[in-house]
Amino acid sequence: MYLSDKPTAIANVKISDAFWGGYQKLIRESVLPYQWEALNDRIADADRSGCIHNFLIAAGRKQGEHYGWYFQDSDLYKWIEAVAYVLEAGNDDALREEADWVIRLMEEAQRPDGYLDTFYQVAHPGEEWTCLREYHELYCAGHLIEAAVAYSNATGDDRLLGVATRFADLIMERFGDGDEQCKGYPGHEELELALVKLSEKTGNQEYADLAAHFVYQRGTEPNYFKEELKRDPTTRYPWGDGPLAGMRYFQADRPVTQQERAYGHAVRACYFYSGIADVARINRDDTLRGVARRMFDNVSEKQMYVTGAIGSSGYGEAFTYDYDLPNDSVYGETCASIALAFFARRMLQMEGDSRYADVMERAIYNTALAGMSLSGTNFFYVNPLEIDPETLPYDYYKKHVLPQRPKWYGCACCPPNIARLVSSISQYAYLENSDAAKINLFIGGSAVLPVSGFRFDVETDYPWNGNVTVRIRESRGGKLFLRMPDWCPEASVEVNGKVLTPKTEKGYFVLDGLREGDVIRYSMQMPVRRVRAFEKVKENAGCVAIQRGPVVYCAEEVDNGKELYNLYLPQDARFDVEWREDLLGGVNVIRTGAVRLTSVSEALYCYDEVPEKREQPLMLIPYFRWNNRGIGEMRVYLKEDVL
Amino acid sequence: MYLSDKPTAIANVKISDAFWGGYQKLIRESVLPYQWEALNDRIADADRSGCIHNFLIAAGRKQGEHYGWYFQDSDLYKWIEAVAYVLEAGNDDALREEADWVIRLMEEAQRPDGYLDTFYQVAHPGEEWTCLREYHELYCAGHLIEAAVAYSNATGDDRLLGVATRFADLIMERFGDGDEQCKGYPGHEELELALVKLSEKTGNQEYADLAAHFVYQRGTEPNYFKEELKRDPTTRYPWGDGPLAGMRYFQADRPVTQQERAYGHAVRACYFYSGIADVARINRDDTLRGVARRMFDNVSEKQMYVTGAIGSSGYGEAFTYDYDLPNDSVYGETCASIALAFFARRMLQMEGDSRYADVMERAIYNTALAGMSLSGTNFFYVNPLEIDPETLPYDYYKKHVLPQRPKWYGCACCPPNIARLVSSISQYAYLENSDAAKINLFIGGSAVLPVSGFRFDVETDYPWNGNVTVRIRESRGGKLFLRMPDWCPEASVEVNGKVLTPKTEKGYFVLDGLREGDVIRYSMQMPVRRVRAFEKVKENAGCVAIQRGPVVYCAEEVDNGKELYNLYLPQDARFDVEWREDLLGGVNVIRTGAVRLTSVSEALYCYDEVPEKREQPLMLIPYFRWNNRGIGEMRVYLKEDVL
């Protein structure tokens, strides 16, 4: 059975808890205004964006040369999308004004035939569509569409949707199976999922058909990208025959149906798989559903860090091989974990199994949030699980790993991606169909779910404890699904003070016959847990990660001293959880004791002498808040006493 | 006090034990003939050398283009040097014939003004001396001189010495402090130590003075290499401002007196430091002596692997920072360990402290020998202490690490370097001055040491056990020094069946008053030892290396299964040593028991479940014989039970 669970409109959900309410306030009041300044090149000491500058030139309002990457336009589109979510959740006059101004600019910049891409319009007119593999026209088009759909949903203003559909129609004319049509497909996937969104928004199935075409066309023979390469052999992407290079980087080495596991650039891959899941869902396509399941299983069961990071190689920002999860040289791009959350939610919509929500939650609460500083002004691309800042300048092979979040990147894909994820978090929390409402993430606030007929309020301090109270405000008597997280060893449900033993389905408790006024108390035990990786994960042999609820913890130098690799967790270590209102915006810390090994002499090598063992207290903080107190060592995986 | 201990002539030492006798036979009968074929481009399925081809063109005997690296000439020079050592130790008509033929060719190739470098003569005439930084004219000149001195010593034939001195004289004319002279110095050090050799061979102090000039001139302002770079900014070497790049790569960022630690390309560095030690020794230069000591201390106490490998970064084949000793991504070039042996022997000659011999022995018995296959036909450049061959194709950052020794390299510096080291091993075993003979390495055979007045025979199965019998055949009554190795916890000395308690000096037992017919039995206890690295060596925290005598051991997959990282050595593990005549050319293996951790489920992550522990036998083989039984995992450092 294909489920078609859908999120409710963002306008229908009010988020009021400290955790997500706080993040959304940060996005609204700091991150998006800051990013607007960045897009306008007004942040001192940060890499220049050039984004608005390029649109001004394309619109004829300014003279000059294109600045920045060939995908720079997409930073604006993602910003608009995030702004749209903010506007849908409430009002923000300043953001609305900026968005309206820039949409006008985009209308002016769009060519009469619908084409819109400042890189080609300003810097390479006449060369459009000549290098789909290397450049990002179709990728940017996808982000344009996502922004336009969101903006229309939020404001009812369809100007941007007009821009997007005109471009989509041009693409539809140009690409397809027809004799005269181009047989190419996006060099960086994204348009596929966007076209499904546009199809669902407009009711025009043709957009979904084009998405399906792109999915199936990819990697077929004659290989379109290789043909392009014959015409112009210059390339900036990892090339050659290695498993990290060539067509595999693009997921274009073979047709999608023959791809047995996830490989290549991780963001590309998960955007692709999201599009595959979308097409599978709306077209009831068993073949693509099988591909999507296979890819999800491979990523989540063999190539994902405990933090939900994916893409372990800095070379190609790519998946590598099963169980290759180095902690210090990892790429683990913030965008890739966001893409994994996109993919997981789509699988969840189609399959309804809470294990997809487990992965979604892991990626969101750990790596996606770690991408941004507490101040909302500094961002990580790369999310290591272990860092020694002093040694980084000497390690050419970790040159992608930074010891602190920079203000902005010339290639700024991650910051606006965090913004659009956080501002649309309710879309990940609730799904519904005509029979049931499903609570996947636990967020304090209120929600209206019109398809399932529910309205309810939620109170919780999640993720700091596992108690969730749901007050039913309206009900048609449909089912309410409460997710049973993978990290939770035991949970109980009370309705109106009475303990129930609800039936379970696909990893959810299922409550039936709820009525207005019912109060549900859902208590998930949230012990500190030792997480161990499978024996084939070489880097984690003999190590544990510490997790409580969805939150993975880490040790920082500021709390525990240097040389964190010399700390060992005894087998009988006990863990105390302590709420620290004053620390890192308010977090639960975990306290325990470790044993530090120190050498008995300063000789580089000593014979037979056993290291000294000294007990020391160990304090762990949530990984997603690391590096907010200066530069220092950090480790997620701690060594433990194994024998 | 400056010692001036010297090795005796190679002709004075007969090596007859199975270990070094076997290696020398291999060099003589297989390696050098094989390398001759390689230099002549007659090895199928191996990288082409082009070496002789280039000389044939330079000599006008052949038409064609220069092939291979700009330092290709040095491969021939190192081959000739090794051949000279073989010839000095005995006769070999075939090698002599080839060497004589090729020396004739070199005479023909040399320009009338003394210049000899086929890269410039054939491919870039007129551009000589324009890019000392990048190209290797002065480096090749150094190897030419070393070969010429060795060949003259071995055969009395001074034709090649004529070639070398003509080239050296040209260089002396061109380089120096004079107003008209070039202020440059070698881009790759080597000429410095060679000029000292030439000075000692010819008695001409001017060559030593030029060596001193090059040492002191290096890195002074205005920086010669930077001036070159202004003229032509193309560069193939790691550039930029990072600590692994720019002038540091060349040890040319500042004057030698201001260099506080070892950095840059490891082979360059240790050739440089060898030259510094040579100049210090023959010029009684306290400043350079201090530099040499400082560099030796830094390398051996902070930047050296337990195998004697040095240069931990593949990027720049370079030293990085103190205690940075990753086992799997290490470069650890064979040539760098050979260079370290050169450096250590020079320090030993000047300082007389056995700790220099300890490092020399470690580098020779482990990494230098590991560079060559048992067959003598395959060679490692890079010497990892840990390898997982299946994962290498996916790891861009370990692309320098190979899972097996190739037949020959286009850049073939290491194979002939091993050949010249092994064929001159007696120069590392014995040093002498007018008062004393010193036994540094324990090798079965006989030695004549005319300066100290000794002649003796040595019987030993070293390195397989620590028993050494020395029979005095002639003595003037001088002192005999027996090295007390760092790995040896206890040793005893008997003379003519009587246990002595000899006095000790700088890490040697000193025997006095020996006479013809005396029989010394030197018994070094050789237990299996657990070697632990200093606490700042991150990668080895919680690990031990196993060493017996000078031999570091490793675990190979063929003996112990896959996933060697899941094996733990219990604290009470006992070690049994077993002689295996049939294995790997005859080796002692070490047997013990390990505990293998395995996951209780195949889930990527599991909560709170403790891995299963299964005991399994563990067999270790000498590291220097690894990878002679096919491709598989290997580890030097084993995890151990620490708490």
mmCIF file with all atom_site columns, N, CA, C and O in Angstrom, chain B residues 155-193:
data_model
loop_
_atom_site.group_PDB
_atom_site.id
_atom_site.type_symbol
_atom_site.label_atom_id
_atom_site.label_alt_id
_atom_site.label_comp_id
_atom_site.label_asym_id
_atom_site.label_entity_id
_atom_site.label_seq_id
_atom_site.pdbx_PDB_ins_code
_atom_site.Cartn_x
_atom_site.Cartn_y
_atom_site.Cartn_z
_atom_site.occupancy
_atom_site.B_iso_or_equiv
_atom_site.pdbx_formal_charge
_atom_site.auth_seq_id
_atom_site.auth_comp_id
_atom_site.auth_asym_id
_atom_site.auth_atom_id
_atom_site.pdbx_PDB_model_num
ATOM 1   N N  . THR B 1 155 ? 87.334 -0.202 -7.305  1.00 0.00 ? 155 THR B N  1
ATOM 2   C CA . THR B 1 155 ? 88.019 -0.756 -8.478  1.00 0.00 ? 155 THR B CA 1
ATOM 3   C C  . THR B 1 155 ? 89.359 -0.103 -8.753  1.00 0.00 ? 155 THR B C  1
ATOM 4   O O  . THR B 1 155 ? 90.148 -0.620 -9.547  1.00 0.00 ? 155 THR B O  1
ATOM 5   N N  . GLY B 1 156 ? 89.600 1.056  -8.150  1.00 0.00 ? 156 GLY B N  1
ATOM 6   C CA . GLY B 1 156 ? 90.798 1.798  -8.519  1.00 0.00 ? 156 GLY B CA 1
ATOM 7   C C  . GLY B 1 156 ? 90.664 2.480  -9.866  1.00 0.00 ? 156 GLY B C  1
ATOM 8   O O  . GLY B 1 156 ? 91.559 3.211  -10.299 1.00 0.00 ? 156 GLY B O  1
ATOM 9   N N  . ASP B 1 157 ? 89.542 2.261  -10.532 1.00 0.00 ? 157 ASP B N  1
ATOM 10  C CA . ASP B 1 157 ? 89.296 2.889  -11.832 1.00 0.00 ? 157 ASP B CA 1
ATOM 11  C C  . ASP B 1 157 ? 88.736 4.290  -11.576 1.00 0.00 ? 157 ASP B C  1
ATOM 12  O O  . ASP B 1 157 ? 87.653 4.443  -11.024 1.00 0.00 ? 157 ASP B O  1
ATOM 13  N N  . ASP B 1 158 ? 89.491 5.331  -11.973 1.00 0.00 ? 158 ASP B N  1
ATOM 14  C CA . ASP B 1 158 ? 89.113 6.697  -11.639 1.00 0.00 ? 158 ASP B CA 1
ATOM 15  C C  . ASP B 1 158 ? 88.427 7.448  -12.776 1.00 0.00 ? 158 ASP B C  1
ATOM 16  O O  . ASP B 1 158 ? 88.295 8.669  -12.721 1.00 0.00 ? 158 ASP B O  1
ATOM 17  N N  . ARG B 1 159 ? 88.001 6.727  -13.798 1.00 0.00 ? 159 ARG B N  1
ATOM 18  C CA . ARG B 1 159 ? 87.333 7.423  -14.899 1.00 0.00 ? 159 ARG B CA 1
ATOM 19  C C  . ARG B 1 159 ? 86.097 8.184  -14.406 1.00 0.00 ? 159 ARG B C  1
ATOM 20  O O  . ARG B 1 159 ? 85.875 9.347  -14.730 1.00 0.00 ? 159 ARG B O  1
ATOM 21  N N  . LEU B 1 160 ? 85.263 7.495  -13.589 1.00 0.00 ? 160 LEU B N  1
ATOM 22  C CA . LEU B 1 160 ? 84.034 8.135  -13.137 1.00 0.00 ? 160 LEU B CA 1
ATOM 23  C C  . LEU B 1 160 ? 84.364 9.253  -12.149 1.00 0.00 ? 160 LEU B C  1
ATOM 24  O O  . LEU B 1 160 ? 83.695 10.293 -12.132 1.00 0.00 ? 160 LEU B O  1
ATOM 25  N N  . LEU B 1 161 ? 85.416 9.060  -11.370 1.00 0.00 ? 161 LEU B N  1
ATOM 26  C CA . LEU B 1 161 ? 85.836 10.122 -10.453 1.00 0.00 ? 161 LEU B CA 1
ATOM 27  C C  . LEU B 1 161 ? 86.246 11.364 -11.246 1.00 0.00 ? 161 LEU B C  1
ATOM 28  O O  . LEU B 1 161 ? 85.995 12.495 -10.832 1.00 0.00 ? 161 LEU B O  1
ATOM 29  N N  . GLY B 1 162 ? 86.816 11.106 -12.420 1.00 0.00 ? 162 GLY B N  1
ATOM 30  C CA . GLY B 1 162 ? 87.150 12.228 -13.308 1.00 0.00 ? 162 GLY B CA 1
ATOM 31  C C  . GLY B 1 162 ? 85.905 12.973 -13.754 1.00 0.00 ? 162 GLY B C  1
ATOM 32  O O  . GLY B 1 162 ? 85.850 14.204 -13.735 1.00 0.00 ? 162 GLY B O  1
ATOM 33  N N  . VAL B 1 163 ? 84.897 12.193 -14.147 1.00 0.00 ? 163 VAL B N  1
ATOM 34  C CA . VAL B 1 163 ? 83.627 12.817 -14.560 1.00 0.00 ? 163 VAL B CA 1
ATOM 35  C C  . VAL B 1 163 ? 83.078 13.656 -13.409 1.00 0.00 ? 163 VAL B C  1
ATOM 36  O O  . VAL B 1 163 ? 82.683 14.819 -13.584 1.00 0.00 ? 163 VAL B O  1
ATOM 37  N N  . ALA B 1 164 ? 83.081 13.059 -12.228 1.00 0.00 ? 164 ALA B N  1
ATOM 38  C CA . ALA B 1 164 ? 82.471 13.719 -11.072 1.00 0.00 ? 164 ALA B CA 1
ATOM 39  C C  . ALA B 1 164 ? 83.249 14.968 -10.670 1.00 0.00 ? 164 ALA B C  1
ATOM 40  O O  . ALA B 1 164 ? 82.653 16.008 -10.373 1.00 0.00 ? 164 ALA B O  1
ATOM 41  N N  . THR B 1 165 ? 84.559 14.871 -10.639 1.00 0.00 ? 165 THR B N  1
ATOM 42  C CA . THR B 1 165 ? 85.325 16.060 -10.222 1.00 0.00 ? 165 THR B CA 1
ATOM 43  C C  . THR B 1 165 ? 85.221 17.158 -11.268 1.00 0.00 ? 165 THR B C  1
ATOM 44  O O  . THR B 1 165 ? 85.161 18.333 -10.907 1.00 0.00 ? 165 THR B O  1
ATOM 45  N N  . ARG B 1 166 ? 85.163 16.789 -12.520 1.00 0.00 ? 166 ARG B N  1
ATOM 46  C CA . ARG B 1 166 ? 84.972 17.840 -13.538 1.00 0.00 ? 166 ARG B CA 1
ATOM 47  C C  . ARG B 1 166 ? 83.660 18.576 -13.318 1.00 0.00 ? 166 ARG B C  1
ATOM 48  O O  . ARG B 1 166 ? 83.591 19.796 -13.395 1.00 0.00 ? 166 ARG B O  1
ATOM 49  N N  . PHE B 1 167 ? 82.614 17.795 -12.993 1.00 0.00 ? 167 PHE B N  1
ATOM 50  C CA . PHE B 1 167 ? 81.319 18.441 -12.745 1.00 0.00 ? 167 PHE B CA 1
ATOM 51  C C  . PHE B 1 167 ? 81.373 19.244 -11.437 1.00 0.00 ? 167 PHE B C  1
ATOM 52  O O  . PHE B 1 167 ? 80.898 20.383 -11.360 1.00 0.00 ? 167 PHE B O  1
ATOM 53  N N  . ALA B 1 168 ? 82.017 18.676 -10.423 1.00 0.00 ? 168 ALA B N  1
ATOM 54  C CA . ALA B 1 168 ? 82.124 19.384 -9.145  1.00 0.00 ? 168 ALA B CA 1
ATOM 55  C C  . ALA B 1 168 ? 82.898 20.687 -9.304  1.00 0.00 ? 168 ALA B C  1
ATOM 56  O O  . ALA B 1 168 ? 82.552 21.715 -8.715  1.00 0.00 ? 168 ALA B O  1
ATOM 57  N N  . ASP B 1 169 ? 83.930 20.629 -10.135 1.00 0.00 ? 169 ASP B N  1
ATOM 58  C CA . ASP B 1 169 ? 84.728 21.845 -10.349 1.00 0.00 ? 169 ASP B CA 1
ATOM 59  C C  . ASP B 1 169 ? 83.913 22.921 -11.059 1.00 0.00 ? 169 ASP B C  1
ATOM 60  O O  . ASP B 1 169 ? 84.032 24.111 -10.756 1.00 0.00 ? 169 ASP B O  1
ATOM 61  N N  . LEU B 1 170 ? 83.089 22.468 -11.992 1.00 0.00 ? 170 LEU B N  1
ATOM 62  C CA . LEU B 1 170 ? 82.207 23.424 -12.680 1.00 0.00 ? 170 LEU B CA 1
ATOM 63  C C  . LEU B 1 170 ? 81.249 24.079 -11.681 1.00 0.00 ? 170 LEU B C  1
ATOM 64  O O  . LEU B 1 170 ? 81.010 25.295 -11.717 1.00 0.00 ? 170 LEU B O  1
ATOM 65  N N  . ILE B 1 171 ? 80.731 23.249 -10.788 1.00 0.00 ? 171 ILE B N  1
ATOM 66  C CA . ILE B 1 171 ? 79.796 23.766 -9.778  1.00 0.00 ? 171 ILE B CA 1
ATOM 67  C C  . ILE B 1 171 ? 80.517 24.727 -8.833  1.00 0.00 ? 171 ILE B C  1
ATOM 68  O O  . ILE B 1 171 ? 79.997 25.781 -8.468  1.00 0.00 ? 171 ILE B O  1
ATOM 69  N N  . MET B 1 172 ? 81.754 24.379 -8.482  1.00 0.00 ? 172 MET B N  1
ATOM 70  C CA . MET B 1 172 ? 82.520 25.221 -7.568  1.00 0.00 ? 172 MET B CA 1
ATOM 71  C C  . MET B 1 172 ? 82.802 26.576 -8.193  1.00 0.00 ? 172 MET B C  1
ATOM 72  O O  . MET B 1 172 ? 82.820 27.591 -7.504  1.00 0.00 ? 172 MET B O  1
ATOM 73  N N  . GLU B 1 173 ? 82.996 26.547 -9.500  1.00 0.00 ? 173 GLU B N  1
ATOM 74  C CA . GLU B 1 173 ? 83.242 27.796 -10.211 1.00 0.00 ? 173 GLU B CA 1
ATOM 75  C C  . GLU B 1 173 ? 81.991 28.670 -10.206 1.00 0.00 ? 173 GLU B C  1
ATOM 76  O O  . GLU B 1 173 ? 82.059 29.878 -10.047 1.00 0.00 ? 173 GLU B O  1
ATOM 77  N N  . ARG B 1 174 ? 80.855 28.024 -10.337 1.00 0.00 ? 174 ARG B N  1
ATOM 78  C CA . ARG B 1 174 ? 79.608 28.746 -10.538 1.00 0.00 ? 174 ARG B CA 1
ATOM 79  C C  . ARG B 1 174 ? 78.990 29.240 -9.226  1.00 0.00 ? 174 ARG B C  1
ATOM 80  O O  . ARG B 1 174 ? 78.364 30.286 -9.197  1.00 0.00 ? 174 ARG B O  1
ATOM 81  N N  . PHE B 1 175 ? 79.134 28.439 -8.148  1.00 0.00 ? 175 PHE B N  1
ATOM 82  C CA . PHE B 1 175 ? 78.423 28.750 -6.897  1.00 0.00 ? 175 PHE B CA 1
ATOM 83  C C  . PHE B 1 175 ? 79.379 29.198 -5.818  1.00 0.00 ? 175 PHE B C  1
ATOM 84  O O  . PHE B 1 175 ? 80.454 28.625 -5.670  1.00 0.00 ? 175 PHE B O  1
ATOM 85  N N  . GLY B 1 176 ? 78.977 30.178 -5.068  1.00 0.00 ? 176 GLY B N  1
ATOM 86  C CA . GLY B 1 176 ? 79.821 30.622 -3.962  1.00 0.00 ? 176 GLY B CA 1
ATOM 87  C C  . GLY B 1 176 ? 79.510 32.056 -3.588  1.00 0.00 ? 176 GLY B C  1
ATOM 88  O O  . GLY B 1 176 ? 78.537 32.649 -4.063  1.00 0.00 ? 176 GLY B O  1
ATOM 89  N N  . ASP B 1 177 ? 80.359 32.600 -2.740  1.00 0.00 ? 177 ASP B N  1
ATOM 90  C CA . ASP B 1 177 ? 80.126 33.937 -2.217  1.00 0.00 ? 177 ASP B CA 1
ATOM 91  C C  . ASP B 1 177 ? 80.604 35.053 -3.142  1.00 0.00 ? 177 ASP B C  1
ATOM 92  O O  . ASP B 1 177 ? 80.315 36.223 -2.891  1.00 0.00 ? 177 ASP B O  1
ATOM 93  N N  . GLY B 1 178 ? 81.373 34.702 -4.156  1.00 0.00 ? 178 GLY B N  1
ATOM 94  C CA . GLY B 1 178 ? 81.940 35.726 -5.033  1.00 0.00 ? 178 GLY B CA 1
ATOM 95  C C  . GLY B 1 178 ? 80.866 36.553 -5.721  1.00 0.00 ? 178 GLY B C  1
ATOM 96  O O  . GLY B 1 178 ? 79.747 36.091 -5.945  1.00 0.00 ? 178 GLY B O  1
ATOM 97  N N  . ASP B 1 179 ? 81.246 37.769 -6.078  1.00 0.00 ? 179 ASP B N  1
ATOM 98  C CA . ASP B 1 179 ? 80.282 38.679 -6.689  1.00 0.00 ? 179 ASP B CA 1
ATOM 99  C C  . ASP B 1 179 ? 79.636 38.097 -7.940  1.00 0.00 ? 179 ASP B C  1
ATOM 100 O O  . ASP B 1 179 ? 78.462 38.292 -8.195  1.00 0.00 ? 179 ASP B O  1
ATOM 101 N N  . GLU B 1 180 ? 80.434 37.376 -8.706  1.00 0.00 ? 180 GLU B N  1
ATOM 102 C CA . GLU B 1 180 ? 79.943 36.869 -9.979  1.00 0.00 ? 180 GLU B CA 1
ATOM 103 C C  . GLU B 1 180 ? 79.258 35.519 -9.816  1.00 0.00 ? 180 GLU B C  1
ATOM 104 O O  . GLU B 1 180 ? 78.733 34.971 -10.779 1.00 0.00 ? 180 GLU B O  1
ATOM 105 N N  . GLN B 1 181 ? 79.320 34.995 -8.620  1.00 0.00 ? 181 GLN B N  1
ATOM 106 C CA . GLN B 1 181 ? 78.836 33.618 -8.451  1.00 0.00 ? 181 GLN B CA 1
ATOM 107 C C  . GLN B 1 181 ? 77.356 33.551 -8.098  1.00 0.00 ? 181 GLN B C  1
ATOM 108 O O  . GLN B 1 181 ? 76.803 34.485 -7.493  1.00 0.00 ? 181 GLN B O  1
ATOM 109 N N  . CYS B 1 182 ? 76.760 32.445 -8.487  1.00 0.00 ? 182 CYS B N  1
ATOM 110 C CA . CYS B 1 182 ? 75.338 32.214 -8.189  1.00 0.00 ? 182 CYS B CA 1
ATOM 111 C C  . CYS B 1 182 ? 75.172 31.974 -6.688  1.00 0.00 ? 182 CYS B C  1
ATOM 112 O O  . CYS B 1 182 ? 75.951 31.258 -6.061  1.00 0.00 ? 182 CYS B O  1
ATOM 113 N N  . LYS B 1 183 ? 74.111 32.574 -6.125  1.00 0.00 ? 183 LYS B N  1
ATOM 114 C CA . LYS B 1 183 ? 73.881 32.466 -4.675  1.00 0.00 ? 183 LYS B CA 1
ATOM 115 C C  . LYS B 1 183 ? 72.900 31.337 -4.327  1.00 0.00 ? 183 LYS B C  1
ATOM 116 O O  . LYS B 1 183 ? 72.408 31.252 -3.204  1.00 0.00 ? 183 LYS B O  1
ATOM 117 N N  . GLY B 1 184 ? 72.643 30.499 -5.286  1.00 0.00 ? 184 GLY B N  1
ATOM 118 C CA . GLY B 1 184 ? 71.678 29.425 -5.070  1.00 0.00 ? 184 GLY B CA 1
ATOM 119 C C  . GLY B 1 184 ? 72.269 28.229 -4.326  1.00 0.00 ? 184 GLY B C  1
ATOM 120 O O  . GLY B 1 184 ? 73.446 28.221 -3.942  1.00 0.00 ? 184 GLY B O  1
ATOM 121 N N  . TYR B 1 185 ? 71.436 27.241 -4.161  1.00 0.00 ? 185 TYR B N  1
ATOM 122 C CA . TYR B 1 185 ? 71.806 26.005 -3.463  1.00 0.00 ? 185 TYR B CA 1
ATOM 123 C C  . TYR B 1 185 ? 70.856 24.913 -3.933  1.00 0.00 ? 185 TYR B C  1
ATOM 124 O O  . TYR B 1 185 ? 69.864 25.198 -4.616  1.00 0.00 ? 185 TYR B O  1
ATOM 125 N N  . PRO B 1 186 ? 71.135 23.677 -3.565  1.00 0.00 ? 186 PRO B N  1
ATOM 126 C CA . PRO B 1 186 ? 70.342 22.578 -4.160  1.00 0.00 ? 186 PRO B CA 1
ATOM 127 C C  . PRO B 1 186 ? 68.857 22.631 -3.774  1.00 0.00 ? 186 PRO B C  1
ATOM 128 O O  . PRO B 1 186 ? 68.525 22.872 -2.616  1.00 0.00 ? 186 PRO B O  1
ATOM 129 N N  . GLY B 1 187 ? 67.980 22.419 -4.754  1.00 0.00 ? 187 GLY B N  1
ATOM 130 C CA . GLY B 1 187 ? 66.549 22.301 -4.484  1.00 0.00 ? 187 GLY B CA 1
ATOM 131 C C  . GLY B 1 187 ? 66.252 21.045 -3.687  1.00 0.00 ? 187 GLY B C  1
ATOM 132 O O  . GLY B 1 187 ? 65.337 21.006 -2.872  1.00 0.00 ? 187 GLY B O  1
ATOM 133 N N  . HIS B 1 188 ? 67.005 20.015 -3.935  1.00 0.00 ? 188 HIS B N  1
ATOM 134 C CA . HIS B 1 188 ? 66.935 18.776 -3.159  1.00 0.00 ? 188 HIS B CA 1
ATOM 135 C C  . HIS B 1 188 ? 68.339 18.522 -2.650  1.00 0.00 ? 188 HIS B C  1
ATOM 136 O O  . HIS B 1 188 ? 69.248 18.254 -3.419  1.00 0.00 ? 188 HIS B O  1
ATOM 137 N N  . GLU B 1 189 ? 68.495 18.612 -1.343  1.00 0.00 ? 189 GLU B N  1
ATOM 138 C CA . GLU B 1 189 ? 69.814 18.420 -0.762  1.00 0.00 ? 189 GLU B CA 1
ATOM 139 C C  . GLU B 1 189 ? 70.327 17.000 -1.034  1.00 0.00 ? 189 GLU B C  1
ATOM 140 O O  . GLU B 1 189 ? 69.543 16.064 -1.151  1.00 0.00 ? 189 GLU B O  1
ATOM 141 N N  . GLU B 1 190 ? 71.656 16.903 -1.111  1.00 0.00 ? 190 GLU B N  1
ATOM 142 C CA . GLU B 1 190 ? 72.368 15.641 -1.363  1.00 0.00 ? 190 GLU B CA 1
ATOM 143 C C  . GLU B 1 190 ? 73.816 15.986 -1.716  1.00 0.00 ? 190 GLU B C  1
ATOM 144 O O  . GLU B 1 190 ? 74.746 15.336 -1.263  1.00 0.00 ? 190 GLU B O  1
ATOM 145 N N  . LEU B 1 191 ? 73.968 17.066 -2.494  1.00 0.00 ? 191 LEU B N  1
ATOM 146 C CA . LEU B 1 191 ? 75.303 17.470 -2.923  1.00 0.00 ? 191 LEU B CA 1
ATOM 147 C C  . LEU B 1 191 ? 76.190 17.809 -1.723  1.00 0.00 ? 191 LEU B C  1
ATOM 148 O O  . LEU B 1 191 ? 77.401 17.560 -1.764  1.00 0.00 ? 191 LEU B O  1
ATOM 149 N N  . GLU B 1 192 ? 75.597 18.330 -0.662  1.00 0.00 ? 192 GLU B N  1
ATOM 150 C CA . GLU B 1 192 ? 76.388 18.734 0.506   1.00 0.00 ? 192 GLU B CA 1
ATOM 151 C C  . GLU B 1 192 ? 77.187 17.554 1.062   1.00 0.00 ? 192 GLU B C  1
ATOM 152 O O  . GLU B 1 192 ? 78.406 17.630 1.234   1.00 0.00 ? 192 GLU B O  1
ATOM 153 N N  . LEU B 1 193 ? 76.478 16.444 1.331   1.00 0.00 ? 193 LEU B N  1
ATOM 154 C CA . LEU B 1 193 ? 77.179 15.284 1.893   1.00 0.00 ? 193 LEU B CA 1
ATOM 155 C C  . LEU B 1 193 ? 78.141 14.679 0.877   1.00 0.00 ? 193 LEU B C  1
ATOM 156 O O  . LEU B 1 193 ? 79.208 14.165 1.244   1.00 0.00 ? 193 LEU B O  1
#
